[in-house]
Coordinates of C-alpha atoms in Angstrom, one line a residue:
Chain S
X1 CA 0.0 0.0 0.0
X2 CA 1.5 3.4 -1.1
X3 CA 0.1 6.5 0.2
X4 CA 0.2 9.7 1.4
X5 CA 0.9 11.0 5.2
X6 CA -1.3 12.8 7.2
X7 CA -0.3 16.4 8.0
X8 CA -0.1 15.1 11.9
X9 CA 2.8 12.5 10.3
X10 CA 4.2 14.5 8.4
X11 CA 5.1 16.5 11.5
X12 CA 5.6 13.6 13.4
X13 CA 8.4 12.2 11.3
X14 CA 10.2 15.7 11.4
X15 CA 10.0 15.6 14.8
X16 CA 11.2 11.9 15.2
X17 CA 13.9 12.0 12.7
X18 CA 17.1 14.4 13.3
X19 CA 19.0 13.9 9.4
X20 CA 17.1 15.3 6.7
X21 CA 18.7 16.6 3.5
X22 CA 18.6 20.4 2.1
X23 CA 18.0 20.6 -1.5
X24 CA 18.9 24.2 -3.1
X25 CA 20.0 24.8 -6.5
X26 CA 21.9 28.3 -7.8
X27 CA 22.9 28.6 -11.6
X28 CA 21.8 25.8 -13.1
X29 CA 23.0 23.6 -10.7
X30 CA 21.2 21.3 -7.7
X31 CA 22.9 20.6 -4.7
X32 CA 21.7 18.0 -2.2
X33 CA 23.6 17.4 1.5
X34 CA 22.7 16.3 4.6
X35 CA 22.3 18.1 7.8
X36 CA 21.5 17.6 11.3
X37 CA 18.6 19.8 12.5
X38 CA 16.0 20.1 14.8
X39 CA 12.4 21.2 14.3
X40 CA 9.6 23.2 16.1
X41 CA 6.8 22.9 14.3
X42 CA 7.3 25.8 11.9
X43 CA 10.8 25.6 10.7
X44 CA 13.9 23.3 10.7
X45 CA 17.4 24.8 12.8
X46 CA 20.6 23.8 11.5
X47 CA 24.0 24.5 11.9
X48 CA 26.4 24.6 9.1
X49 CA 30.6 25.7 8.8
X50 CA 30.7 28.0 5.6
X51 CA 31.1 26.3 2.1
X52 CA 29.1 25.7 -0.3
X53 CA 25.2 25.4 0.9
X54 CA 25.2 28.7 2.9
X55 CA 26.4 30.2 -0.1
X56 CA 23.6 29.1 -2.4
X57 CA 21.2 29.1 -0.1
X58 CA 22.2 33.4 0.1
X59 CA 21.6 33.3 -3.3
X60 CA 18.3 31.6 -3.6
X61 CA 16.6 30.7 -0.2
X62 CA 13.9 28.4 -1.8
X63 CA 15.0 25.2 -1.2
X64 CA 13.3 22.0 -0.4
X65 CA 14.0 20.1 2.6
X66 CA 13.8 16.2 2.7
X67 CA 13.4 13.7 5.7
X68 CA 12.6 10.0 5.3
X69 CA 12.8 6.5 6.9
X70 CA 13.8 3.8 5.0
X71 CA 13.2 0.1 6.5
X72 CA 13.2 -1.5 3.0
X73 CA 12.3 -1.7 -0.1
X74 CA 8.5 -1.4 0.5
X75 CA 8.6 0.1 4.0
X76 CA 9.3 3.9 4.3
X77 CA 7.5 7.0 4.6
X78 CA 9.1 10.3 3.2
X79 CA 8.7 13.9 4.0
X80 CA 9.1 16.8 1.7
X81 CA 9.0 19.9 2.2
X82 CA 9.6 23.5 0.6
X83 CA 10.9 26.4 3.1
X84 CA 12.8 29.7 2.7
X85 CA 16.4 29.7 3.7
X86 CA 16.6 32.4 7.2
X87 CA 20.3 32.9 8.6
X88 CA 20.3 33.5 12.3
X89 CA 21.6 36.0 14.3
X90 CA 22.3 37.4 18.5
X91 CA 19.8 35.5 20.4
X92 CA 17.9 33.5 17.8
X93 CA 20.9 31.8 16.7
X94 CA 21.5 30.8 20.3
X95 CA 17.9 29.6 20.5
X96 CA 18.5 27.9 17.5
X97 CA 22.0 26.4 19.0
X98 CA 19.9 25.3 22.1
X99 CA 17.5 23.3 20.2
X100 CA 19.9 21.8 18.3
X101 CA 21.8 21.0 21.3
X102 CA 18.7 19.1 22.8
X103 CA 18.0 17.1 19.6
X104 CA 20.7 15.6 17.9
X105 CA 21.8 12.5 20.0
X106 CA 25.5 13.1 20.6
X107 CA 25.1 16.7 20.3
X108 CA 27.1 17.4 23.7
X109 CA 29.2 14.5 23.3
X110 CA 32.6 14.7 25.1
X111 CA 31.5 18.3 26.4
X112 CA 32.7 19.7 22.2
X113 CA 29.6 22.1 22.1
X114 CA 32.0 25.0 22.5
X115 CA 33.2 24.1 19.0
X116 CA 28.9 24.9 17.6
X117 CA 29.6 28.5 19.5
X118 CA 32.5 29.1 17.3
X119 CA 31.9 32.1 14.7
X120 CA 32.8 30.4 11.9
X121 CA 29.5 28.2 12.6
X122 CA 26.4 29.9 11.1
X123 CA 23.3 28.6 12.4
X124 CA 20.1 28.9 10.1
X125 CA 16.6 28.0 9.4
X126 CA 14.3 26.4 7.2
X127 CA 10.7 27.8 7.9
X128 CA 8.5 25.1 5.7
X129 CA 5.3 26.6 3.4
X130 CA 5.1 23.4 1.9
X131 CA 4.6 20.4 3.7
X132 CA 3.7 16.7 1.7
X133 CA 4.6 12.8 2.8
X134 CA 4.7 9.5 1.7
X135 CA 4.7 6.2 2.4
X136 CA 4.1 2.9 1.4
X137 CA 3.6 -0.4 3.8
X138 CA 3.5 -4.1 3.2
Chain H
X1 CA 38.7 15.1 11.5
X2 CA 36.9 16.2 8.3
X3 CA 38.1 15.5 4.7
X4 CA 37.5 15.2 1.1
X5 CA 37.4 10.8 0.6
X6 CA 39.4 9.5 -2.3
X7 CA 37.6 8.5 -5.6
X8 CA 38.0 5.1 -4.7
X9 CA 36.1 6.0 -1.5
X10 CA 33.8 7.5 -3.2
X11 CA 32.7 4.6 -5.4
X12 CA 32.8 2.0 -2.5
X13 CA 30.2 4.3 -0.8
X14 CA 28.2 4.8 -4.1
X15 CA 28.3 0.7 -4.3
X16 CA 27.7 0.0 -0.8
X17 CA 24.6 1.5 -0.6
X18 CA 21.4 1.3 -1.9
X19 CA 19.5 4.3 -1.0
X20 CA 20.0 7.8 -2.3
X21 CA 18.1 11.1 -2.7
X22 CA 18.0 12.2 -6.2
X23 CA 17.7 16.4 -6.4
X24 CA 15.8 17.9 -9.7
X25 CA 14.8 21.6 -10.5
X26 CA 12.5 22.8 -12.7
X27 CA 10.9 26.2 -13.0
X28 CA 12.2 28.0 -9.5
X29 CA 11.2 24.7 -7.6
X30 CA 14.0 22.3 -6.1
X31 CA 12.6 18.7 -5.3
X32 CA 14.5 16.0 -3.5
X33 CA 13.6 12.4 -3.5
X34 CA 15.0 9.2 -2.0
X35 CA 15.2 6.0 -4.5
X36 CA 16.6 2.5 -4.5
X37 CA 19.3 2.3 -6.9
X38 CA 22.4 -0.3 -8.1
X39 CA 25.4 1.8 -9.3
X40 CA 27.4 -0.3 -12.2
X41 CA 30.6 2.3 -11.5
X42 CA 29.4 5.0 -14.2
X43 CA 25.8 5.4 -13.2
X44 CA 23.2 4.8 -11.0
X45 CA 19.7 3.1 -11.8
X46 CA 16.7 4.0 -10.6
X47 CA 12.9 2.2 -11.2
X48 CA 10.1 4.6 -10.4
X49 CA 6.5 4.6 -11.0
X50 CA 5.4 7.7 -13.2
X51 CA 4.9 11.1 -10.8
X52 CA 6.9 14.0 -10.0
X53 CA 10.2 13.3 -10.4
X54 CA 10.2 11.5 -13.9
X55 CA 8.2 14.7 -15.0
X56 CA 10.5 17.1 -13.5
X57 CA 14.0 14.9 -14.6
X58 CA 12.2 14.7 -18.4
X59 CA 12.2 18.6 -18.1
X60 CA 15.7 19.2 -16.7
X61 CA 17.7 16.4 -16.6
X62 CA 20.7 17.7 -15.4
X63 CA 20.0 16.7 -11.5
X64 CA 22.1 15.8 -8.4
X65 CA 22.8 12.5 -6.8
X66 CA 23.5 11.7 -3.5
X67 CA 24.2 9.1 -1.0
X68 CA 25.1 9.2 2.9
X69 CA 25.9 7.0 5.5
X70 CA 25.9 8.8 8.7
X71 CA 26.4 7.1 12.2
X72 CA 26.7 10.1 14.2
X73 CA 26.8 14.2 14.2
X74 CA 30.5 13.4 14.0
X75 CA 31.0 10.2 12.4
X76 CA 29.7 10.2 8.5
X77 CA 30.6 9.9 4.9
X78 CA 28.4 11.3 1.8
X79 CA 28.8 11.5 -1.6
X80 CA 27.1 14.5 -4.0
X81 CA 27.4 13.6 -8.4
X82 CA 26.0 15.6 -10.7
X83 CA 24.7 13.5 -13.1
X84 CA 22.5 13.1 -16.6
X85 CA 18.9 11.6 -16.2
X86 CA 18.2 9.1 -19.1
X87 CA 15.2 7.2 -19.5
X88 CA 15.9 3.4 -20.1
X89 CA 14.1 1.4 -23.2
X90 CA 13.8 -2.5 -24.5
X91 CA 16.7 -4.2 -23.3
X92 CA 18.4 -1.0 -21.4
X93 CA 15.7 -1.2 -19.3
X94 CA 15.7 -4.8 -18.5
X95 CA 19.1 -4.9 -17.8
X96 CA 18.8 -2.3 -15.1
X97 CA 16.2 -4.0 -13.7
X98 CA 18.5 -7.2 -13.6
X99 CA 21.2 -5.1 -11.8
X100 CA 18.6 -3.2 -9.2
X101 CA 17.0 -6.6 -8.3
X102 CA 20.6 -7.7 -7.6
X103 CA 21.1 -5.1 -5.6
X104 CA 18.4 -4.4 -3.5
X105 CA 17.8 -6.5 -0.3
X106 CA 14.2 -7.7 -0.9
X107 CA 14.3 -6.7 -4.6
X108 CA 13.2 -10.1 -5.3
X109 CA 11.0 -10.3 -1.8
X110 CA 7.4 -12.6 -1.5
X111 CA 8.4 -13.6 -5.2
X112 CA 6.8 -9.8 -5.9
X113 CA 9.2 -8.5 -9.2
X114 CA 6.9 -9.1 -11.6
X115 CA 5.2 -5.7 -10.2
X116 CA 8.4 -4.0 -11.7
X117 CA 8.0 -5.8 -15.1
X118 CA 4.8 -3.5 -15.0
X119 CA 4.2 -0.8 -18.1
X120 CA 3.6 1.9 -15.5
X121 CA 7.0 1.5 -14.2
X122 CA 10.2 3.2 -15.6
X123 CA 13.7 2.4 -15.5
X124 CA 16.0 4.8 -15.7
X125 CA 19.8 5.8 -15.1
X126 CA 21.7 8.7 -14.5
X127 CA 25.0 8.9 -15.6
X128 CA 27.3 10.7 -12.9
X129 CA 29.8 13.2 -14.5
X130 CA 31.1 14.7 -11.0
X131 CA 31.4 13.2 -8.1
X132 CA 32.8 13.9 -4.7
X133 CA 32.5 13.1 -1.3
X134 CA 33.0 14.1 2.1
X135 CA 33.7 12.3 6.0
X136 CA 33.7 13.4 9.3
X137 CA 35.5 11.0 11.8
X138 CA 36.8 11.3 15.6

């Protein structure tokens, strides 16, 4: 049975999951990487070194954010999502850090969250206008 | 650590797996879709039932390929390829087919590939002309 999600699983699988993959494309080229990220409902929060996604992402902020889980061939359910690219700044990007912090599973591991404070980490959301799942089930 | 892998690297990761996310654009929208594929060392194949992405691939088929394998925020490998969508005919298309039952582990589950010998199913490749990849690692 394939089908589509519910908007209550759509959310639920953004909240469950913590890797999801950014899709953004700048000059006639698509990029797709993963990220870590947490979500509140509205948007995803990321944090991301400088390179190449923040720097197409400035140039065109409409990208498409993806989340699935994959058990096999005929047992998954997919999220995806379109969303405007936001970089954060001052006290939303320590929000955003926070969240993060609280999310990804070794996110404090061996005490290294001072390295996600460093300025060379630009923290950013995703705020999703788009929302669609699906899955299929055996 | 973080690095660049080798091209070798890059290939065993691209044949290791068996899920990747496919990114297409078309018209200001970026879409990003996971698949099952086999990769033969030049290109990936890809079965999908007709919908969005074979509409949007026909349309642009310059898209992006990519595959992950991530075990922690800090301990991961992905690859991103640029790559040429090309629909498979005749005996293309049942080669593919050979190689992505191969490959996938219940390809050939509850006796159930004759579904993929269906006419509303399309084989397809897409032939990657950049590749590269990246690791974390502590």
């Amino acid at each position: 049975m394939i089908g589509s999600l519910t908007e209550d699983q759509v959310d639920e699988l953004l909240r469950a999951e913590w890797i999801g993959r950014i899709g953004c494309h700048v000059a006639g080229q698509t990029y797709v990487v993963p990220v870590a990220y947490a979500y509140d409902g509205e948007a995803v929060y990321v944090h991301s070194a400088e390179g190449q996604k923040l720097a197409m992402m400035r140039d065109n902020p409409d990208v498409c954010f993806e989340v699935d889980r994959i058990e096999g061939l005929h047992s998954w359910r997919s999220v995806v999502a379109r969303g405007w690219f936001e970089e954060l700044h001052g006290a939303d990007a320590l929000a955003a850090l926070e969240l993060l912090l609280d999310r990804i599973p070794d996110g404090g591991q061996g005490g290294d969250d001072g390295e996600w404070r460093r300025p060379s980490i630009t923290l950013f959301r995703i705020v999703l206008y788009e929302k669609s799942g699906r899955f299929e089930h055996r």
